[in-house]
Amino acid sequence: MQKLVTVVITVYNGEKYLAEAIESVLNQTYRSIELILVNDGSKDRSLEIIQDYASKDDRIVIIDHPNRGISASNNAAIAIAKGFYYAKIDADDTMHPQRIEKQVAYLENNPEVTMVSCQAYYINGKGKIIGEQITPGYTKIEDSHIARQTGELVIALHSGFMTYMEKMREVGGYREDLKCMVDLDLYTRLTQKGGVMIIMPDKFINYRMHLSSVMAVTSKDNLMQVTRSWLRDSYRKQAQGIIPLSFEEYKEAQKKDSLWTRLMRQCANLSYHFRRNAIIYYGDRAYLPFIYSLTMATLLQPTHIFKRLVVWGRRKIKH
């Protein structure tokens, strides 16, 4: 008998692509699925779409609450979940029909592994494949042991994540005091508790990059980068037996860095912003904004962009 897998989708104003995400879960070859759909205070037709699918498939469970954010929404699902396994996908992504079947089989056949993720295709707003997202590392069990010893921040695709439900509950689910990077923090806490992450080579997820997700240069960009840097610093210090700084203390400490260090950090942050936008513009054939974004990303961080282009070129040659 198949063990139940709880798949969680949280949505805030995601009506445009939500149906595709839901159908990709319901059409899995692995049938023992509980799909918890959390409407996080959407003001569009998201709840109506959720209710329509729930009326047709009794595997769907609905949570509808005022806007509380991604962590609180995921934790609300975990609190009522009945599954043996916990799996995630974002409301604008889709999954390959065999994703759940393959990941469950991997966990069952490799009992020393406690969590898995995977690689992904980038798709545009119309669902066309425009590239690949390849997350490096965590192909061997030893990678997690090293991360535990060094306090390395564990990075993996959230939409492709699966683990045991009991492991999620042991660490208290997602941190609700964080406004972003909650997935990386979760993987790292699970690893620090003895967990082992494997990133499977399969591209089980279609990761959507669409024009509505083009980021403006805002304080949110900076918050994401500072939070990621703070988490990395905090876990490394914990591994060394050093009490880490609070988030506010860390931000104040960064202000005392040299002008050059702060300038380089800002260049890296802005380069990431333009690099992400370049992918989105390219996928939607908005070539002038693409050229502008790629040029800005290169000017801000030329060495990094050159290295990424070399890796991309080698991958193309192999194929």
PDB file of C-alpha atoms in Angstrom:
ATOM      1  CA  MET A   1       0.000   0.000   0.000  1.00  0.00           C
ATOM      2  CA  GLN A   2       1.327   3.432  -0.937  1.00  0.00           C
ATOM      3  CA  LYS A   3       2.215   5.803   1.899  1.00  0.00           C
ATOM      4  CA  LEU A   4       0.318   9.089   1.833  1.00  0.00           C
ATOM      5  CA  VAL A   5       2.187  12.132   0.507  1.00  0.00           C
ATOM      6  CA  THR A   6       0.967  15.566   1.570  1.00  0.00           C
ATOM      7  CA  VAL A   7       1.675  18.134  -1.144  1.00  0.00           C
ATOM      8  CA  VAL A   8       1.359  21.758  -0.028  1.00  0.00           C
ATOM      9  CA  ILE A   9       0.650  24.732  -2.278  1.00  0.00           C
ATOM     10  CA  THR A  10       0.352  28.165  -0.692  1.00  0.00           C
ATOM     11  CA  VAL A  11      -1.086  30.912  -2.858  1.00  0.00           C
ATOM     12  CA  TYR A  12      -1.466  34.670  -2.674  1.00  0.00           C
ATOM     13  CA  ASN A  13      -3.109  36.249  -5.728  1.00  0.00           C
ATOM     14  CA  GLY A  14      -1.928  33.427  -7.974  1.00  0.00           C
ATOM     15  CA  GLU A  15      -5.004  32.851 -10.133  1.00  0.00           C
ATOM     16  CA  LYS A  16      -3.144  32.990 -13.458  1.00  0.00           C
ATOM     17  CA  TYR A  17      -1.117  29.790 -13.082  1.00  0.00           C
ATOM     18  CA  LEU A  18      -2.737  28.094 -10.066  1.00  0.00           C
ATOM     19  CA  ALA A  19      -4.868  25.657 -12.086  1.00  0.00           C
ATOM     20  CA  GLU A  20      -1.786  24.333 -13.904  1.00  0.00           C
ATOM     21  CA  ALA A  21       0.006  23.745 -10.603  1.00  0.00           C
ATOM     22  CA  ILE A  22      -2.997  21.935  -9.110  1.00  0.00           C
ATOM     23  CA  GLU A  23      -3.497  19.722 -12.157  1.00  0.00           C
ATOM     24  CA  SER A  24       0.177  18.747 -12.204  1.00  0.00           C
ATOM     25  CA  VAL A  25      -0.268  17.405  -8.662  1.00  0.00           C
ATOM     26  CA  LEU A  26      -3.579  15.646  -9.271  1.00  0.00           C
ATOM     27  CA  ASN A  27      -2.199  13.986 -12.420  1.00  0.00           C
ATOM     28  CA  GLN A  28       0.717  12.304 -10.647  1.00  0.00           C
ATOM     29  CA  THR A  29       1.301   8.616 -11.346  1.00  0.00           C
ATOM     30  CA  TYR A  30       1.576   8.225  -7.558  1.00  0.00           C
ATOM     31  CA  ARG A  31      -2.063   8.289  -6.453  1.00  0.00           C
ATOM     32  CA  SER A  32      -1.869   8.339  -2.644  1.00  0.00           C
ATOM     33  CA  ILE A  33      -1.754  12.122  -2.360  1.00  0.00           C
ATOM     34  CA  GLU A  34      -3.291  14.680  -0.042  1.00  0.00           C
ATOM     35  CA  LEU A  35      -3.147  18.144  -1.627  1.00  0.00           C
ATOM     36  CA  ILE A  36      -3.451  20.969   0.893  1.00  0.00           C
ATOM     37  CA  LEU A  37      -4.172  24.293  -0.790  1.00  0.00           C
ATOM     38  CA  VAL A  38      -3.640  27.320   1.438  1.00  0.00           C
ATOM     39  CA  ASN A  39      -5.266  30.547   0.293  1.00  0.00           C
ATOM     40  CA  ASP A  40      -3.209  33.211   2.050  1.00  0.00           C
ATOM     41  CA  GLY A  41      -5.656  36.104   1.863  1.00  0.00           C
ATOM     42  CA  SER A  42      -5.809  36.327  -1.936  1.00  0.00           C
ATOM     43  CA  LYS A  43      -7.847  39.164  -3.410  1.00  0.00           C
ATOM     44  CA  ASP A  44      -8.206  37.566  -6.854  1.00  0.00           C
ATOM     45  CA  ARG A  45      -9.987  34.356  -7.959  1.00  0.00           C
ATOM     46  CA  SER A  46      -7.511  31.999  -6.275  1.00  0.00           C
ATOM     47  CA  LEU A  47      -9.986  30.768  -3.640  1.00  0.00           C
ATOM     48  CA  GLU A  48     -12.684  30.226  -6.269  1.00  0.00           C
ATOM     49  CA  ILE A  49     -10.276  28.112  -8.338  1.00  0.00           C
ATOM     50  CA  ILE A  50      -9.288  26.097  -5.266  1.00  0.00           C
ATOM     51  CA  GLN A  51     -12.920  25.454  -4.311  1.00  0.00           C
ATOM     52  CA  ASP A  52     -13.774  24.365  -7.846  1.00  0.00           C
ATOM     53  CA  TYR A  53     -11.025  21.724  -7.867  1.00  0.00           C
ATOM     54  CA  ALA A  54     -11.897  20.602  -4.330  1.00  0.00           C
ATOM     55  CA  SER A  55     -15.481  19.925  -5.423  1.00  0.00           C
ATOM     56  CA  LYS A  56     -14.173  17.471  -8.026  1.00  0.00           C
ATOM     57  CA  ASP A  57     -11.383  15.695  -6.107  1.00  0.00           C
ATOM     58  CA  ASP A  58     -11.667  14.582  -2.483  1.00  0.00           C
ATOM     59  CA  ARG A  59      -7.881  14.475  -2.105  1.00  0.00           C
ATOM     60  CA  ILE A  60      -7.897  18.273  -1.795  1.00  0.00           C
ATOM     61  CA  VAL A  61      -7.993  20.016   1.595  1.00  0.00           C
ATOM     62  CA  ILE A  62      -8.587  23.783   1.773  1.00  0.00           C
ATOM     63  CA  ILE A  63      -7.175  26.259   4.276  1.00  0.00           C
ATOM     64  CA  ASP A  64      -8.421  29.824   3.859  1.00  0.00           C
ATOM     65  CA  HIS A  65      -7.074  32.527   6.150  1.00  0.00           C
ATOM     66  CA  PRO A  66      -6.115  36.243   6.070  1.00  0.00           C
ATOM     67  CA  ASN A  67      -2.674  37.042   4.681  1.00  0.00           C
ATOM     68  CA  ARG A  68      -0.063  35.643   7.077  1.00  0.00           C
ATOM     69  CA  GLY A  69       2.903  34.956   4.824  1.00  0.00           C
ATOM     70  CA  ILE A  70       4.534  31.857   3.373  1.00  0.00           C
ATOM     71  CA  SER A  71       5.910  30.389   6.617  1.00  0.00           C
ATOM     72  CA  ALA A  72       2.664  30.656   8.585  1.00  0.00           C
ATOM     73  CA  SER A  73       0.715  29.274   5.620  1.00  0.00           C
ATOM     74  CA  ASN A  74       2.996  26.256   5.242  1.00  0.00           C
ATOM     75  CA  ASN A  75       2.923  25.656   8.999  1.00  0.00           C
ATOM     76  CA  ALA A  76      -0.884  25.755   8.984  1.00  0.00           C
ATOM     77  CA  ALA A  77      -0.819  22.959   6.402  1.00  0.00           C
ATOM     78  CA  ILE A  78       1.735  20.935   8.364  1.00  0.00           C
ATOM     79  CA  ALA A  79      -0.458  21.192  11.471  1.00  0.00           C
ATOM     80  CA  ILE A  80      -3.363  19.338   9.820  1.00  0.00           C
ATOM     81  CA  ALA A  81      -1.471  17.170   7.319  1.00  0.00           C
ATOM     82  CA  LYS A  82      -2.075  13.418   7.368  1.00  0.00           C
ATOM     83  CA  GLY A  83       0.781  12.444   5.076  1.00  0.00           C
ATOM     84  CA  PHE A  84       3.794  10.286   5.864  1.00  0.00           C
ATOM     85  CA  TYR A  85       5.789  12.465   3.458  1.00  0.00           C
ATOM     86  CA  TYR A  86       5.781  16.237   2.953  1.00  0.00           C
ATOM     87  CA  ALA A  87       6.252  17.728  -0.522  1.00  0.00           C
ATOM     88  CA  LYS A  88       6.231  21.301  -1.844  1.00  0.00           C
ATOM     89  CA  ILE A  89       5.476  23.087  -5.070  1.00  0.00           C
ATOM     90  CA  ASP A  90       4.891  26.782  -5.718  1.00  0.00           C
ATOM     91  CA  ALA A  91       1.579  28.024  -7.087  1.00  0.00           C
ATOM     92  CA  ASP A  92       3.041  29.108 -10.439  1.00  0.00           C
ATOM     93  CA  ASP A  93       5.196  26.024 -11.082  1.00  0.00           C
ATOM     94  CA  THR A  94       4.292  22.562 -12.379  1.00  0.00           C
ATOM     95  CA  MET A  95       5.698  19.102 -11.701  1.00  0.00           C
ATOM     96  CA  HIS A  96       6.522  16.164 -13.954  1.00  0.00           C
ATOM     97  CA  PRO A  97       3.879  13.379 -13.705  1.00  0.00           C
ATOM     98  CA  GLN A  98       6.365  10.961 -12.087  1.00  0.00           C
ATOM     99  CA  ARG A  99       7.922  13.429  -9.647  1.00  0.00           C
ATOM    100  CA  ILE A 100       6.215  12.112  -6.478  1.00  0.00           C
ATOM    101  CA  GLU A 101       6.595   8.452  -7.492  1.00  0.00           C
ATOM    102  CA  LYS A 102      10.321   8.832  -8.189  1.00  0.00           C
ATOM    103  CA  GLN A 103      11.083  10.822  -5.038  1.00  0.00           C
ATOM    104  CA  VAL A 104       9.170   8.442  -2.766  1.00  0.00           C
ATOM    105  CA  ALA A 105      11.004   5.495  -4.354  1.00  0.00           C
ATOM    106  CA  TYR A 106      14.340   7.217  -3.788  1.00  0.00           C
ATOM    107  CA  LEU A 107      13.626   7.818  -0.101  1.00  0.00           C
ATOM    108  CA  GLU A 108      12.366   4.249   0.360  1.00  0.00           C
ATOM    109  CA  ASN A 109      15.439   2.775  -1.345  1.00  0.00           C
ATOM    110  CA  ASN A 110      17.901   5.038   0.479  1.00  0.00           C
ATOM    111  CA  PRO A 111      16.911   5.038   4.176  1.00  0.00           C
ATOM    112  CA  GLU A 112      19.968   7.088   5.164  1.00  0.00           C
ATOM    113  CA  VAL A 113      18.620   9.984   3.063  1.00  0.00           C
ATOM    114  CA  THR A 114      15.968  12.075   4.840  1.00  0.00           C
ATOM    115  CA  MET A 115      15.151  14.735   2.233  1.00  0.00           C
ATOM    116  CA  VAL A 116      15.401  15.224  -1.502  1.00  0.00           C
ATOM    117  CA  SER A 117      15.045  17.964  -4.072  1.00  0.00           C
ATOM    118  CA  CYS A 118      15.696  18.017  -7.813  1.00  0.00           C
ATOM    119  CA  GLN A 119      16.686  20.132 -10.794  1.00  0.00           C
ATOM    120  CA  ALA A 120      14.287  22.145 -12.949  1.00  0.00           C
ATOM    121  CA  TYR A 121      13.478  23.597 -16.319  1.00  0.00           C
ATOM    122  CA  TYR A 122      12.843  27.309 -16.559  1.00  0.00           C
ATOM    123  CA  ILE A 123       9.558  27.984 -18.348  1.00  0.00           C
ATOM    124  CA  ASN A 124       8.037  31.282 -19.429  1.00  0.00           C
ATOM    125  CA  GLY A 125       4.519  32.548 -18.875  1.00  0.00           C
ATOM    126  CA  LYS A 126       3.222  30.369 -21.721  1.00  0.00           C
ATOM    127  CA  GLY A 127       4.831  27.208 -20.358  1.00  0.00           C
ATOM    128  CA  LYS A 128       7.626  27.066 -22.946  1.00  0.00           C
ATOM    129  CA  ILE A 129      10.995  25.751 -21.742  1.00  0.00           C
ATOM    130  CA  ILE A 130      13.552  28.580 -21.856  1.00  0.00           C
ATOM    131  CA  GLY A 131      16.458  27.096 -19.907  1.00  0.00           C
ATOM    132  CA  GLU A 132      17.582  24.923 -17.019  1.00  0.00           C
ATOM    133  CA  GLN A 133      18.063  25.553 -13.328  1.00  0.00           C
ATOM    134  CA  ILE A 134      20.932  23.412 -12.087  1.00  0.00           C
ATOM    135  CA  THR A 135      21.575  23.536  -8.345  1.00  0.00           C
ATOM    136  CA  PRO A 136      25.108  22.303  -7.586  1.00  0.00           C
ATOM    137  CA  GLY A 137      26.113  19.966  -4.770  1.00  0.00           C
ATOM    138  CA  TYR A 138      24.392  17.458  -2.493  1.00  0.00           C
ATOM    139  CA  THR A 139      24.799  14.523  -4.820  1.00  0.00           C
ATOM    140  CA  LYS A 140      26.463  12.398  -2.107  1.00  0.00           C
ATOM    141  CA  ILE A 141      25.597  11.660   1.521  1.00  0.00           C
ATOM    142  CA  GLU A 142      28.982  13.046   2.563  1.00  0.00           C
ATOM    143  CA  ASP A 143      27.958  16.506   1.317  1.00  0.00           C
ATOM    144  CA  SER A 144      25.436  16.801   4.150  1.00  0.00           C
ATOM    145  CA  HIS A 145      27.972  15.587   6.723  1.00  0.00           C
ATOM    146  CA  ILE A 146      30.386  18.302   5.589  1.00  0.00           C
ATOM    147  CA  ALA A 147      27.621  20.924   5.667  1.00  0.00           C
ATOM    148  CA  ARG A 148      26.776  19.900   9.234  1.00  0.00           C
ATOM    149  CA  GLN A 149      30.383  20.240  10.357  1.00  0.00           C
ATOM    150  CA  THR A 150      31.021  23.578   8.649  1.00  0.00           C
ATOM    151  CA  GLY A 151      27.597  25.173   9.088  1.00  0.00           C
ATOM    152  CA  GLU A 152      27.148  25.512   5.342  1.00  0.00           C
ATOM    153  CA  LEU A 153      23.844  27.002   4.190  1.00  0.00           C
ATOM    154  CA  VAL A 154      21.994  24.244   2.324  1.00  0.00           C
ATOM    155  CA  ILE A 155      20.602  25.429  -1.014  1.00  0.00           C
ATOM    156  CA  ALA A 156      18.021  23.455  -3.004  1.00  0.00           C
ATOM    157  CA  LEU A 157      14.886  24.017  -5.076  1.00  0.00           C
ATOM    158  CA  HIS A 158      11.872  24.491  -2.788  1.00  0.00           C
ATOM    159  CA  SER A 159       9.326  23.448  -5.427  1.00  0.00           C
ATOM    160  CA  GLY A 160      11.123  20.101  -5.712  1.00  0.00           C
ATOM    161  CA  PHE A 161      11.500  19.457  -1.972  1.00  0.00           C
ATOM    162  CA  MET A 162      10.299  16.292  -0.219  1.00  0.00           C
ATOM    163  CA  THR A 163      10.994  14.943   3.250  1.00  0.00           C
ATOM    164  CA  TYR A 164       9.337  12.952   6.036  1.00  0.00           C
ATOM    165  CA  MET A 165       6.476  14.755   7.793  1.00  0.00           C
ATOM    166  CA  GLU A 166       7.861  13.791  11.189  1.00  0.00           C
ATOM    167  CA  LYS A 167      11.128  15.554  10.321  1.00  0.00           C
ATOM    168  CA  MET A 168       9.223  18.752   9.506  1.00  0.00           C
ATOM    169  CA  ARG A 169       7.445  18.611  12.841  1.00  0.00           C
ATOM    170  CA  GLU A 170      10.622  17.812  14.768  1.00  0.00           C
ATOM    171  CA  VAL A 171      12.186  21.126  13.708  1.00  0.00           C
ATOM    172  CA  GLY A 172       8.965  23.105  14.123  1.00  0.00           C
ATOM    173  CA  GLY A 173       8.323  23.648  10.419  1.00  0.00           C
ATOM    174  CA  TYR A 174       9.208  26.987   8.867  1.00  0.00           C
ATOM    175  CA  ARG A 175      10.503  29.953  10.854  1.00  0.00           C
ATOM    176  CA  GLU A 176       7.818  32.617  10.994  1.00  0.00           C
ATOM    177  CA  ASP A 177      10.243  35.305  12.179  1.00  0.00           C
ATOM    178  CA  LEU A 178      11.945  35.291   8.765  1.00  0.00           C
ATOM    179  CA  LYS A 179      10.456  37.255   5.877  1.00  0.00           C
ATOM    180  CA  CYS A 180      12.399  35.410   3.173  1.00  0.00           C
ATOM    181  CA  MET A 181      14.902  32.576   2.608  1.00  0.00           C
ATOM    182  CA  VAL A 182      12.749  30.344   4.805  1.00  0.00           C
ATOM    183  CA  ASP A 183      13.426  27.338   2.577  1.00  0.00           C
ATOM    184  CA  LEU A 184      17.224  27.562   2.881  1.00  0.00           C
ATOM    185  CA  ASP A 185      16.903  28.008   6.630  1.00  0.00           C
ATOM    186  CA  LEU A 186      14.638  24.945   6.815  1.00  0.00           C
ATOM    187  CA  TYR A 187      17.037  22.666   4.904  1.00  0.00           C
ATOM    188  CA  THR A 188      19.950  23.846   7.028  1.00  0.00           C
ATOM    189  CA  ARG A 189      18.127  23.242  10.318  1.00  0.00           C
ATOM    190  CA  LEU A 190      17.097  19.780   9.126  1.00  0.00           C
ATOM    191  CA  THR A 191      20.717  19.058   8.177  1.00  0.00           C
ATOM    192  CA  GLN A 192      21.998  20.312  11.533  1.00  0.00           C
ATOM    193  CA  LYS A 193      19.571  17.880  13.204  1.00  0.00           C
ATOM    194  CA  GLY A 194      21.215  14.980  11.372  1.00  0.00           C
ATOM    195  CA  GLY A 195      19.321  15.172   8.103  1.00  0.00           C
ATOM    196  CA  VAL A 196      20.789  14.169   4.745  1.00  0.00           C
ATOM    197  CA  MET A 197      19.864  16.072   1.578  1.00  0.00           C
ATOM    198  CA  ILE A 198      20.222  14.639  -1.909  1.00  0.00           C
ATOM    199  CA  ILE A 199      19.500  16.770  -4.972  1.00  0.00           C
ATOM    200  CA  MET A 200      18.353  14.320  -7.614  1.00  0.00           C
ATOM    201  CA  PRO A 201      19.620  15.018 -11.166  1.00  0.00           C
ATOM    202  CA  ASP A 202      16.138  14.720 -12.666  1.00  0.00           C
ATOM    203  CA  LYS A 203      14.328  17.863 -13.822  1.00  0.00           C
ATOM    204  CA  PHE A 204      11.014  17.144 -12.130  1.00  0.00           C
ATOM    205  CA  ILE A 205       9.919  20.790 -11.879  1.00  0.00           C
ATOM    206  CA  ASN A 206       8.979  23.434 -14.417  1.00  0.00           C
ATOM    207  CA  TYR A 207      10.042  26.631 -12.653  1.00  0.00           C
ATOM    208  CA  ARG A 208       8.114  29.541 -14.064  1.00  0.00           C
ATOM    209  CA  MET A 209       9.879  32.807 -14.896  1.00  0.00           C
ATOM    210  CA  HIS A 210       7.286  35.270 -16.174  1.00  0.00           C
ATOM    211  CA  LEU A 211       7.054  39.014 -16.745  1.00  0.00           C
ATOM    212  CA  SER A 212       4.869  39.575 -13.688  1.00  0.00           C
ATOM    213  CA  SER A 213       7.758  38.305 -11.544  1.00  0.00           C
ATOM    214  CA  VAL A 214      10.255  40.830 -12.937  1.00  0.00           C
ATOM    215  CA  MET A 215      11.783  42.470  -9.914  1.00  0.00           C
ATOM    216  CA  ALA A 216      12.231  46.192  -9.545  1.00  0.00           C
ATOM    217  CA  VAL A 217      15.290  47.313  -7.599  1.00  0.00           C
ATOM    218  CA  THR A 218      13.656  47.580  -4.194  1.00  0.00           C
ATOM    219  CA  SER A 219      14.451  47.175  -0.519  1.00  0.00           C
ATOM    220  CA  LYS A 220      13.043  43.614  -0.833  1.00  0.00           C
ATOM    221  CA  ASP A 221      15.976  42.695  -3.098  1.00  0.00           C
ATOM    222  CA  ASN A 222      18.385  43.902  -0.456  1.00  0.00           C
ATOM    223  CA  LEU A 223      16.464  42.136   2.327  1.00  0.00           C
ATOM    224  CA  MET A 224      16.768  38.810   0.499  1.00  0.00           C
ATOM    225  CA  GLN A 225      20.515  39.152   0.049  1.00  0.00           C
ATOM    226  CA  VAL A 226      21.146  40.391   3.603  1.00  0.00           C
ATOM    227  CA  THR A 227      19.018  37.594   5.059  1.00  0.00           C
ATOM    228  CA  ARG A 228      20.869  34.972   3.038  1.00  0.00           C
ATOM    229  CA  SER A 229      24.231  36.403   4.102  1.00  0.00           C
ATOM    230  CA  TRP A 230      23.133  36.564   7.751  1.00  0.00           C
ATOM    231  CA  LEU A 231      21.888  32.964   7.752  1.00  0.00           C
ATOM    232  CA  ARG A 232      25.159  31.780   6.215  1.00  0.00           C
ATOM    233  CA  ASP A 233      27.165  33.703   8.829  1.00  0.00           C
ATOM    234  CA  SER A 234      24.945  32.488  11.686  1.00  0.00           C
ATOM    235  CA  TYR A 235      25.164  28.780  10.880  1.00  0.00           C
ATOM    236  CA  ARG A 236      28.916  28.943  10.314  1.00  0.00           C
ATOM    237  CA  LYS A 237      29.395  30.587  13.703  1.00  0.00           C
ATOM    238  CA  GLN A 238      27.167  28.011  15.384  1.00  0.00           C
ATOM    239  CA  ALA A 239      29.298  25.244  13.871  1.00  0.00           C
ATOM    240  CA  GLN A 240      32.366  26.937  15.401  1.00  0.00           C
ATOM    241  CA  GLY A 241      30.721  27.241  18.812  1.00  0.00           C
ATOM    242  CA  ILE A 242      30.336  31.013  18.471  1.00  0.00           C
ATOM    243  CA  ILE A 243      27.106  32.777  19.419  1.00  0.00           C
ATOM    244  CA  PRO A 244      25.787  34.355  16.194  1.00  0.00           C
ATOM    245  CA  LEU A 245      24.644  37.939  15.856  1.00  0.00           C
ATOM    246  CA  SER A 246      20.957  38.751  15.722  1.00  0.00           C
ATOM    247  CA  PHE A 247      19.663  39.961  12.367  1.00  0.00           C
ATOM    248  CA  GLU A 248      19.642  43.582  13.531  1.00  0.00           C
ATOM    249  CA  GLU A 249      23.156  43.272  14.969  1.00  0.00           C
ATOM    250  CA  TYR A 250      24.369  41.770  11.709  1.00  0.00           C
ATOM    251  CA  LYS A 251      22.921  44.628   9.657  1.00  0.00           C
ATOM    252  CA  GLU A 252      24.608  47.158  11.941  1.00  0.00           C
ATOM    253  CA  ALA A 253      27.929  45.302  11.648  1.00  0.00           C
ATOM    254  CA  GLN A 254      27.692  45.416   7.853  1.00  0.00           C
ATOM    255  CA  LYS A 255      27.407  49.200   7.990  1.00  0.00           C
ATOM    256  CA  LYS A 256      30.871  49.291   9.574  1.00  0.00           C
ATOM    257  CA  ASP A 257      32.502  47.438   6.669  1.00  0.00           C
ATOM    258  CA  SER A 258      34.880  49.366   4.436  1.00  0.00           C
ATOM    259  CA  LEU A 259      33.416  51.439   1.616  1.00  0.00           C
ATOM    260  CA  TRP A 260      34.937  49.029  -0.918  1.00  0.00           C
ATOM    261  CA  THR A 261      33.383  45.971   0.745  1.00  0.00           C
ATOM    262  CA  ARG A 262      29.963  47.612   0.857  1.00  0.00           C
ATOM    263  CA  LEU A 263      30.286  48.674  -2.773  1.00  0.00           C
ATOM    264  CA  MET A 264      31.211  45.155  -3.919  1.00  0.00           C
ATOM    265  CA  ARG A 265      28.331  43.689  -1.935  1.00  0.00           C
ATOM    266  CA  GLN A 266      25.886  46.098  -3.530  1.00  0.00           C
ATOM    267  CA  CYS A 267      27.257  45.323  -7.001  1.00  0.00           C
ATOM    268  CA  ALA A 268      26.725  41.601  -6.382  1.00  0.00           C
ATOM    269  CA  ASN A 269      23.158  42.220  -5.180  1.00  0.00           C
ATOM    270  CA  LEU A 270      22.298  44.359  -8.198  1.00  0.00           C
ATOM    271  CA  SER A 271      23.946  41.901 -10.591  1.00  0.00           C
ATOM    272  CA  TYR A 272      21.765  39.102  -9.215  1.00  0.00           C
ATOM    273  CA  HIS A 273      18.696  41.290  -9.729  1.00  0.00           C
ATOM    274  CA  PHE A 274      19.534  42.045 -13.376  1.00  0.00           C
ATOM    275  CA  ARG A 275      20.621  38.444 -14.060  1.00  0.00           C
ATOM    276  CA  ARG A 276      17.274  37.063 -12.894  1.00  0.00           C
ATOM    277  CA  ASN A 277      15.357  39.641 -14.903  1.00  0.00           C
ATOM    278  CA  ALA A 278      17.434  38.860 -18.010  1.00  0.00           C
ATOM    279  CA  ILE A 279      16.241  35.232 -17.897  1.00  0.00           C
ATOM    280  CA  ILE A 280      12.621  36.349 -17.654  1.00  0.00           C
ATOM    281  CA  TYR A 281      12.894  38.859 -20.499  1.00  0.00           C
ATOM    282  CA  TYR A 282      14.658  36.321 -22.726  1.00  0.00           C
ATOM    283  CA  GLY A 283      11.935  33.746 -22.127  1.00  0.00           C
ATOM    284  CA  ASP A 284       9.248  36.210 -23.169  1.00  0.00           C
ATOM    285  CA  ARG A 285      11.247  37.430 -26.180  1.00  0.00           C
ATOM    286  CA  ALA A 286      11.510  40.932 -24.767  1.00  0.00           C
ATOM    287  CA  TYR A 287      14.952  41.292 -26.306  1.00  0.00           C
ATOM    288  CA  LEU A 288      15.720  44.962 -25.616  1.00  0.00           C
ATOM    289  CA  PRO A 289      15.071  44.647 -21.851  1.00  0.00           C
ATOM    290  CA  PHE A 290      16.992  41.339 -21.970  1.00  0.00           C
ATOM    291  CA  ILE A 291      20.062  42.988 -23.525  1.00  0.00           C
ATOM    292  CA  TYR A 292      19.867  45.847 -21.029  1.00  0.00           C
ATOM    293  CA  SER A 293      19.542  43.508 -18.020  1.00  0.00           C
ATOM    294  CA  LEU A 294      22.346  41.205 -19.183  1.00  0.00           C
ATOM    295  CA  THR A 295      24.617  44.184 -19.871  1.00  0.00           C
ATOM    296  CA  MET A 296      23.977  45.642 -16.416  1.00  0.00           C
ATOM    297  CA  ALA A 297      24.555  42.261 -14.745  1.00  0.00           C
ATOM    298  CA  THR A 298      27.869  41.892 -16.602  1.00  0.00           C
ATOM    299  CA  LEU A 299      29.084  45.410 -15.835  1.00  0.00           C
ATOM    300  CA  LEU A 300      28.289  45.001 -12.153  1.00  0.00           C
ATOM    301  CA  GLN A 301      29.920  41.566 -11.770  1.00  0.00           C
ATOM    302  CA  PRO A 302      31.923  40.682 -14.921  1.00  0.00           C
ATOM    303  CA  THR A 303      33.937  37.781 -13.474  1.00  0.00           C
ATOM    304  CA  HIS A 304      30.869  36.033 -12.091  1.00  0.00           C
ATOM    305  CA  ILE A 305      28.923  36.394 -15.348  1.00  0.00           C
ATOM    306  CA  PHE A 306      31.887  35.108 -17.373  1.00  0.00           C
ATOM    307  CA  LYS A 307      32.134  31.996 -15.171  1.00  0.00           C
ATOM    308  CA  ARG A 308      28.405  31.313 -15.562  1.00  0.00           C
ATOM    309  CA  LEU A 309      28.659  31.664 -19.336  1.00  0.00           C
ATOM    310  CA  VAL A 310      31.563  29.184 -19.404  1.00  0.00           C
ATOM    311  CA  VAL A 311      29.537  26.654 -17.388  1.00  0.00           C
ATOM    312  CA  TRP A 312      26.522  27.199 -19.662  1.00  0.00           C
ATOM    313  CA  GLY A 313      28.686  26.732 -22.767  1.00  0.00           C
ATOM    314  CA  ARG A 314      30.178  23.479 -21.483  1.00  0.00           C
ATOM    315  CA  ARG A 315      26.702  22.159 -20.704  1.00  0.00           C
ATOM    316  CA  LYS A 316      25.542  22.976 -24.241  1.00  0.00           C
ATOM    317  CA  ILE A 317      28.573  21.196 -25.733  1.00  0.00           C
ATOM    318  CA  LYS A 318      27.833  18.050 -23.686  1.00  0.00           C
ATOM    319  CA  HIS A 319      24.292  17.978 -25.025  1.00  0.00           C
TER     320      HIS A 319
END
